CSV table of C-alpha atoms and ligand atoms in Angstrom, one decimal:
chain,number,residue,atom,x,y,z
A,13,MET,CA,85.9,74.5,51.9
A,14,SER,CA,83.9,72.7,49.2
A,15,ALA,CA,85.5,70.7,46.5
A,16,PRO,CA,86.0,72.4,43.2
A,17,ALA,CA,83.1,72.0,40.7
A,18,LEU,CA,83.3,69.1,38.3
A,19,ASP,CA,84.2,70.2,34.8
A,20,ASN,CA,82.8,67.0,33.3
A,21,ASP,CA,79.0,67.1,32.4
A,22,PHE,CA,78.6,63.4,32.6
A,23,ALA,CA,80.3,63.2,36.0
A,24,ARG,CA,78.2,66.1,37.3
A,25,GLU,CA,74.9,64.6,36.1
A,26,VAL,CA,75.8,61.2,37.5
A,27,ARG,CA,76.7,62.8,40.8
A,28,ALA,CA,73.4,64.8,40.9
A,29,GLY,CA,71.3,61.7,40.1
A,30,LEU,CA,72.9,59.4,42.6
A,31,THR,CA,73.0,61.8,45.5
A,32,ARG,CA,69.4,63.0,45.4
A,33,ALA,CA,67.1,62.3,48.3
A,34,GLY,CA,64.7,59.4,47.6
A,35,GLN,CA,64.8,57.7,44.2
A,36,LYS,CA,68.2,57.6,42.6
A,37,THR,CA,68.2,58.5,38.9
A,38,LEU,CA,70.5,58.5,35.9
A,39,PRO,CA,69.8,60.5,32.7
A,40,CYS,CA,68.6,58.3,29.8
A,41,SER,CA,70.6,60.4,27.2
A,42,TYR,CA,73.8,58.6,28.4
A,43,LEU,CA,72.4,55.2,27.3
A,44,TYR,CA,73.6,55.9,23.8
A,45,ASP,CA,77.4,55.6,23.6
A,46,ASP,CA,78.7,53.4,20.8
A,47,VAL,CA,77.9,50.2,22.7
A,48,GLY,CA,74.5,51.5,23.8
A,49,SER,CA,73.6,52.6,20.3
A,50,ALA,CA,74.5,49.2,18.9
A,51,LEU,CA,72.4,47.5,21.6
A,52,PHE,CA,69.5,49.9,20.8
A,53,GLU,CA,69.8,49.0,17.1
A,54,ALA,CA,69.5,45.3,18.1
A,55,ILE,CA,66.4,46.1,20.2
A,56,THR,CA,64.7,47.5,17.0
A,57,TYR,CA,65.0,44.0,15.5
A,58,LEU,CA,63.4,42.2,18.4
A,59,PRO,CA,60.0,40.7,17.7
A,60,GLU,CA,58.7,42.1,21.0
A,61,TYR,CA,59.7,45.6,20.2
A,62,GLY,CA,57.4,46.7,17.4
A,63,LEU,CA,57.9,50.4,17.8
A,64,THR,CA,60.7,51.2,15.3
A,65,ARG,CA,59.1,49.0,12.6
A,66,ALA,CA,55.8,50.6,13.1
A,67,ASP,CA,57.4,54.1,12.8
A,68,ALA,CA,59.1,53.0,9.5
A,69,ARG,CA,55.9,51.5,8.1
A,70,VAL,CA,53.7,54.5,8.7
A,71,ILE,CA,56.3,56.8,7.2
A,72,GLN,CA,56.7,54.5,4.2
A,73,ALA,CA,53.0,54.3,3.6
A,74,HIS,CA,52.4,58.1,4.0
A,75,ALA,CA,55.5,59.8,2.9
A,76,GLY,CA,53.8,61.0,-0.3
A,77,ASP,CA,50.8,62.5,1.6
A,78,LEU,CA,53.2,64.1,4.0
A,79,ILE,CA,55.2,65.9,1.3
A,80,ASP,CA,52.0,66.9,-0.5
A,81,SER,CA,50.7,68.6,2.6
A,82,VAL,CA,53.9,70.4,3.4
A,83,ALA,CA,55.6,71.4,0.1
A,84,ARG,CA,54.2,74.5,-1.5
A,85,SER,CA,54.9,73.9,-5.2
A,86,ASP,CA,57.3,72.1,-7.5
A,87,SER,CA,60.3,74.4,-7.8
A,88,LEU,CA,64.0,74.8,-8.0
A,89,PRO,CA,65.8,75.9,-5.9
A,90,PRO,CA,64.2,73.7,-3.3
A,91,ASN,CA,61.6,75.4,-1.2
A,92,LEU,CA,61.2,72.6,1.3
A,93,ILE,CA,64.2,71.8,3.5
A,94,THR,CA,64.2,69.0,6.1
A,95,ALA,CA,66.0,68.7,9.5
A,96,GLU,CA,65.9,65.8,11.8
A,97,LEU,CA,66.4,65.7,15.6
A,98,GLY,CA,68.4,62.6,16.3
A,99,SER,CA,69.1,61.1,12.9
A,100,GLY,CA,69.9,57.5,13.9
A,101,SER,CA,70.8,55.3,10.9
A,102,GLY,CA,68.5,57.3,8.6
A,103,ALA,CA,66.5,54.3,7.5
A,104,LYS,CA,63.1,55.9,8.2
A,105,THR,CA,64.0,59.2,6.6
A,106,ARG,CA,64.9,57.6,3.3
A,107,ALA,CA,61.3,57.2,2.4
A,108,ILE,CA,60.6,60.9,3.1
A,109,LEU,CA,63.6,62.1,1.0
A,110,GLU,CA,62.6,59.7,-1.8
A,111,SER,CA,59.1,61.3,-2.0
A,112,LEU,CA,60.6,64.7,-1.7
A,113,ARG,CA,63.0,64.0,-4.6
A,114,GLU,CA,60.1,63.4,-6.9
A,115,ARG,CA,59.3,67.1,-6.7
A,116,GLN,CA,62.5,68.9,-5.9
A,117,ALA,CA,66.1,68.6,-4.9
A,118,ALA,CA,66.2,67.3,-1.3
A,119,VAL,CA,68.2,69.1,1.3
A,120,TYR,CA,68.6,67.4,4.7
A,121,TYR,CA,70.1,68.5,8.0
A,122,PRO,CA,70.6,65.6,10.4
A,123,ILE,CA,71.2,66.9,13.9
A,124,ASP,CA,72.8,64.5,16.3
A,125,LEU,CA,75.5,64.5,19.1
A,126,SER,CA,77.0,61.3,17.8
A,127,ALA,CA,79.6,61.7,15.0
A,128,THR,CA,79.2,58.0,14.3
A,129,ALA,CA,75.5,58.4,13.7
A,130,LEU,CA,76.0,61.4,11.5
A,131,GLU,CA,78.6,59.7,9.3
A,132,LYS,CA,76.4,56.7,8.8
A,133,CYS,CA,73.5,58.9,8.0
A,134,ALA,CA,75.5,61.0,5.5
A,135,GLN,CA,76.7,57.8,3.8
A,136,GLU,CA,73.2,56.3,3.6
A,137,LEU,CA,71.3,59.3,2.5
A,138,GLY,CA,74.1,61.2,0.6
A,139,PRO,CA,73.1,59.7,-2.7
A,140,LEU,CA,69.5,60.9,-2.2
A,141,ALA,CA,69.9,64.4,-0.8
A,142,THR,CA,72.3,67.2,-0.1
A,143,VAL,CA,73.2,66.3,3.5
A,144,PHE,CA,74.5,68.9,6.0
A,145,PRO,CA,75.4,66.9,9.1
A,146,MET,CA,75.1,69.1,12.3
A,147,ARG,CA,76.9,67.8,15.3
A,148,ALA,CA,74.9,69.6,18.0
A,149,ALA,CA,72.2,69.3,20.7
A,150,TYR,CA,68.7,69.2,19.1
A,151,LEU,CA,67.7,72.8,19.7
A,152,ASP,CA,71.2,74.3,19.1
A,153,GLY,CA,71.3,72.5,15.8
A,154,LEU,CA,67.7,73.5,14.8
A,155,ARG,CA,68.5,77.2,15.7
A,156,GLU,CA,71.4,77.1,13.3
A,157,VAL,CA,69.3,75.5,10.5
A,158,ALA,CA,66.8,78.3,11.0
A,159,GLU,CA,69.5,80.9,10.7
A,160,ARG,CA,70.7,79.4,7.4
A,161,ARG,CA,67.3,79.2,5.7
A,162,VAL,CA,66.4,81.7,3.0
A,163,PRO,CA,63.1,83.5,2.5
A,164,GLY,CA,60.5,81.4,0.7
A,165,GLN,CA,61.7,78.1,2.1
A,166,THR,CA,59.5,75.9,4.3
A,167,LEU,CA,61.2,73.9,7.0
A,168,LEU,CA,60.0,70.3,7.8
A,169,VAL,CA,61.4,69.1,11.1
A,170,LEU,CA,61.4,65.3,11.9
A,171,PHE,CA,61.3,64.0,15.5
A,172,LEU,CA,60.7,60.3,15.1
A,173,GLY,CA,60.9,57.1,17.1
A,174,SER,CA,58.9,58.4,20.1
A,175,THR,CA,61.9,60.1,21.6
A,176,ILE,CA,59.5,62.7,22.9
A,177,GLY,CA,58.2,60.0,25.2
A,178,ASN,CA,61.4,60.3,27.3
A,179,PHE,CA,60.4,63.7,28.5
A,180,GLU,CA,58.1,64.4,31.5
A,181,ALA,CA,54.7,65.5,30.3
A,182,ASP,CA,55.3,69.2,31.0
A,183,ARG,CA,58.8,69.1,29.6
A,184,ALA,CA,57.5,67.5,26.4
A,185,VAL,CA,55.3,70.6,25.8
A,186,ASP,CA,58.2,72.9,26.7
A,187,PHE,CA,60.3,71.1,24.2
A,188,LEU,CA,57.7,71.3,21.4
A,189,TYR,CA,57.3,75.0,22.2
A,190,ALA,CA,61.1,75.5,22.0
A,191,ILE,CA,61.0,73.8,18.5
A,192,ARG,CA,58.1,76.1,17.5
A,193,GLN,CA,60.2,79.1,18.4
A,194,CYS,CA,62.7,78.1,15.8
A,195,LEU,CA,60.0,77.9,13.2
A,196,GLU,CA,57.9,80.3,11.1
A,197,ALA,CA,54.1,79.9,10.6
A,198,GLY,CA,53.6,77.2,7.9
A,199,ASP,CA,56.7,75.2,8.9
A,200,ALA,CA,56.0,71.7,10.1
A,201,LEU,CA,57.0,69.1,12.6
A,202,LEU,CA,56.5,65.4,12.0
A,203,LEU,CA,56.3,63.8,15.4
A,204,GLY,CA,56.4,60.0,15.9
A,205,THR,CA,54.8,58.7,19.1
A,206,ASP,CA,54.2,55.3,20.5
A,207,LEU,CA,50.6,54.8,21.6
A,208,VAL,CA,49.1,53.2,24.7
A,209,LYS,CA,48.6,49.5,24.2
A,210,PRO,CA,48.0,46.5,26.5
A,211,VAL,CA,50.4,46.4,29.5
A,212,GLU,CA,51.7,42.9,28.7
A,213,GLN,CA,52.7,43.9,25.2
A,214,LEU,CA,54.6,47.0,26.7
A,215,LEU,CA,56.3,45.0,29.4
A,216,ALA,CA,57.5,42.4,26.8
A,217,ALA,CA,58.8,45.2,24.6
A,218,TYR,CA,61.0,46.6,27.3
A,219,ASP,CA,61.9,43.3,29.0
A,220,ASP,CA,62.6,40.9,26.2
A,221,PRO,CA,63.4,37.3,27.0
A,222,THR,CA,66.8,37.4,25.2
A,223,GLY,CA,68.0,40.1,27.5
A,224,VAL,CA,69.0,42.7,24.9
A,225,THR,CA,67.1,45.5,26.7
A,226,ALA,CA,68.7,44.4,30.0
A,227,ALA,CA,72.1,44.7,28.4
A,228,PHE,CA,71.2,48.1,26.9
A,229,ASN,CA,70.2,49.3,30.4
A,230,LEU,CA,73.2,47.8,32.2
A,231,ASN,CA,75.6,49.3,29.7
A,232,LEU,CA,74.9,52.6,31.4
A,233,LEU,CA,76.7,51.3,34.5
A,234,ALA,CA,79.4,49.9,32.3
A,235,ARG,CA,79.8,53.2,30.6
A,236,ILE,CA,80.2,54.9,34.0
A,237,ASN,CA,82.9,52.4,34.8
A,238,ARG,CA,84.7,53.1,31.6
A,239,GLU,CA,84.4,56.8,31.5
A,240,LEU,CA,84.3,57.8,35.1
A,241,ASP,CA,86.7,55.4,36.7
A,242,ALA,CA,83.9,53.6,38.7
A,243,ASP,CA,83.6,50.1,40.0
A,244,PHE,CA,80.0,49.0,39.5
A,245,ASP,CA,79.7,45.2,39.6
A,246,LEU,CA,77.2,44.7,36.8
A,247,ARG,CA,76.3,41.3,38.0
A,248,GLN,CA,74.9,42.8,41.2
A,249,PHE,CA,72.3,44.8,39.4
A,250,GLU,CA,69.3,43.7,37.5
A,251,HIS,CA,67.1,45.2,34.8
A,252,VAL,CA,63.5,45.9,36.0
A,253,VAL,CA,60.6,47.4,34.1
A,254,GLN,CA,57.3,48.6,35.3
A,255,TYR,CA,54.3,50.3,33.7
A,256,SER,CA,52.6,53.2,35.5
A,257,GLN,CA,49.0,53.4,34.4
A,258,GLU,CA,48.7,56.8,36.0
A,259,ALA,CA,51.7,58.4,34.3
A,260,GLN,CA,51.1,56.3,31.1
A,261,ARG,CA,54.7,55.3,30.9
A,262,ILE,CA,57.2,52.5,31.0
A,263,GLU,CA,59.8,53.0,33.8
A,264,MET,CA,63.1,51.3,33.4
A,265,HIS,CA,65.3,50.7,36.5
A,266,LEU,CA,68.5,49.0,37.6
A,267,ARG,CA,67.9,47.2,40.9
A,268,SER,CA,70.7,46.4,43.3
A,269,ARG,CA,70.6,42.7,44.3
A,270,ILE,CA,72.4,43.3,47.6
A,271,ARG,CA,73.6,46.0,49.9
A,272,GLN,CA,76.7,47.4,48.2
A,273,ILE,CA,79.0,50.4,47.9
A,274,VAL,CA,80.2,51.8,44.6
A,275,ARG,CA,83.0,54.2,43.9
A,276,ILE,CA,82.8,56.7,41.0
A,277,ARG,CA,86.2,58.4,41.2
A,278,THR,CA,85.8,61.0,38.5
A,279,ALA,CA,82.5,62.1,40.1
A,280,ARG,CA,84.3,62.2,43.5
A,281,LEU,CA,81.5,60.0,44.8
A,282,VAL,CA,80.9,56.9,46.9
A,283,VAL,CA,77.4,55.6,46.7
A,284,ASP,CA,75.5,53.2,49.0
A,285,PHE,CA,72.8,50.9,47.7
A,286,ALA,CA,70.3,49.2,50.0
A,287,PRO,CA,69.2,45.7,48.9
A,288,HIS,CA,66.6,46.1,46.1
A,289,GLU,CA,67.2,49.8,45.9
A,290,THR,CA,66.8,51.0,42.3
A,291,ILE,CA,68.3,53.6,39.9
A,292,TRP,CA,65.6,54.9,37.6
A,293,THR,CA,67.2,55.1,34.1
A,294,GLU,CA,64.5,55.8,31.6
A,295,ALA,CA,60.8,56.8,31.2
A,296,CYS,CA,59.0,56.0,28.0
A,297,HIS,CA,55.6,57.7,27.9
A,298,LYS,CA,52.9,56.3,25.8
A,299,PHE,CA,50.2,58.5,24.2
A,300,ARG,CA,46.5,58.5,23.2
A,301,PRO,CA,46.1,60.0,19.7
A,302,GLU,CA,44.0,62.9,21.0
A,303,GLN,CA,46.7,63.8,23.5
A,304,ILE,CA,49.0,64.7,20.6
A,305,CYS,CA,46.4,67.2,19.5
A,306,VAL,CA,46.3,68.8,22.9
A,307,MET,CA,50.1,69.0,23.1
A,308,ALA,CA,50.3,70.5,19.6
A,309,ARG,CA,47.9,73.3,20.6
A,310,ALA,CA,49.6,74.0,23.9
A,311,SER,CA,52.9,74.6,22.0
A,312,GLY,CA,51.8,76.8,19.1
A,313,PHE,CA,51.1,74.1,16.5
A,314,ARG,CA,47.9,72.7,15.0
A,315,LEU,CA,47.5,69.1,14.2
A,316,SER,CA,47.2,68.9,10.5
A,317,ALA,CA,47.2,65.1,9.9
A,318,GLN,CA,47.7,61.9,11.9
A,319,TRP,CA,48.5,58.4,10.6
A,320,VAL,CA,48.4,55.3,12.8
A,321,ASP,CA,49.9,51.9,12.1
A,322,ASP,CA,47.4,49.1,12.1
A,323,GLU,CA,49.7,46.4,13.4
A,324,TRP,CA,51.4,48.2,16.3
A,325,PRO,CA,49.7,51.3,17.7
A,326,PHE,CA,52.0,54.1,16.8
A,327,ALA,CA,51.1,57.5,15.4
A,328,GLU,CA,52.8,59.9,13.0
A,329,SER,CA,51.4,63.4,13.6
A,330,LEU,CA,52.0,66.3,11.3
A,331,LEU,CA,52.0,69.5,13.4
A,332,VAL,CA,51.9,72.8,11.5
A,333,ALA,CA,53.3,75.9,13.1
A,334,ALA,CA,50.3,78.2,13.7
B,430,AVJ,C1,64.6,55.4,21.6
B,430,AVJ,C2,63.5,56.4,23.5
B,430,AVJ,C3,62.2,55.6,21.7
B,430,AVJ,O1,61.5,54.6,24.5
B,430,AVJ,O2,61.2,52.8,23.3
B,430,AVJ,C4,64.0,51.1,23.9
B,430,AVJ,C5,64.4,53.6,24.0
B,430,AVJ,N1,64.5,51.9,25.8
B,430,AVJ,N2,64.0,50.1,24.8
B,430,AVJ,C6,61.9,53.8,23.7
B,430,AVJ,C7,64.3,52.2,24.5
B,430,AVJ,C8,64.4,50.6,26.0
B,430,AVJ,C9,63.3,54.0,23.1
B,430,AVJ,N3,63.4,55.4,22.5
């Protein structure tokens, strides 16, 4: 007789990732509990990690152009509504809502799984816009926004920070297509993507000398200890980063320093690690500007504009639903 199915998603995914044949994996979405989110925020201030600042700079510089190309006319009630997949602290979105407010009342639906992130975001942006926080998975939230809209409105979806880079190439197109299915022709998606750059620069961005990224990565094991009654010895694992030219991505791993056995009680699991065996925890794909255009077309959009930062190669692409 087999054991009853696990009723805990986290336990189930941890079990699946650590019992697969070959490369062990853990899903990167679990990096962001409260500790992980705070560590990620610290990463965004590191001199080696230019991604978030580039994202914010391009948005700041082109928010006006963006709103001009998406909004149809000055009118009240507002005809442009904005939704954001993964709102974070809302710092980047501020510039967009400020530009929008010059023409119409701003309506903003941040969609996030984290109640903490949503609260912060509502506090930050509440004075600028009517904020409707949606605690939901990206596509569930977006579907609900789509149901609430009224005829004549245009929906602008924001998916910033190169989070799309966490998806496998095919899954990224599937995800964009799923977004497209929530939209109507003329609606738009602003997609932030980190671009290919010299390997040394990428390795430094994901393996900073202060060890903040290492702590961010190791916290995944600490979280498993906290939430799934496990006994990972964090000091026996190390953060490793490699860049695959072929797959055009950074690959983040946790490497076991020794042969060891770890118990994860809530997942009803005992895992064996060989010396130097790794758990693959995150993939961060990097893009060439023309690849965004190809992905857009393959998912029912057309690329309407693209802005690139001139300090740190990062692109903001405006995809319009075809
Ligand atoms: C939040 C997914 C965009 O891929 O650069 C930062 C996450 N991981 N340092 C990225 C991350 C390690 C980040 N994203």
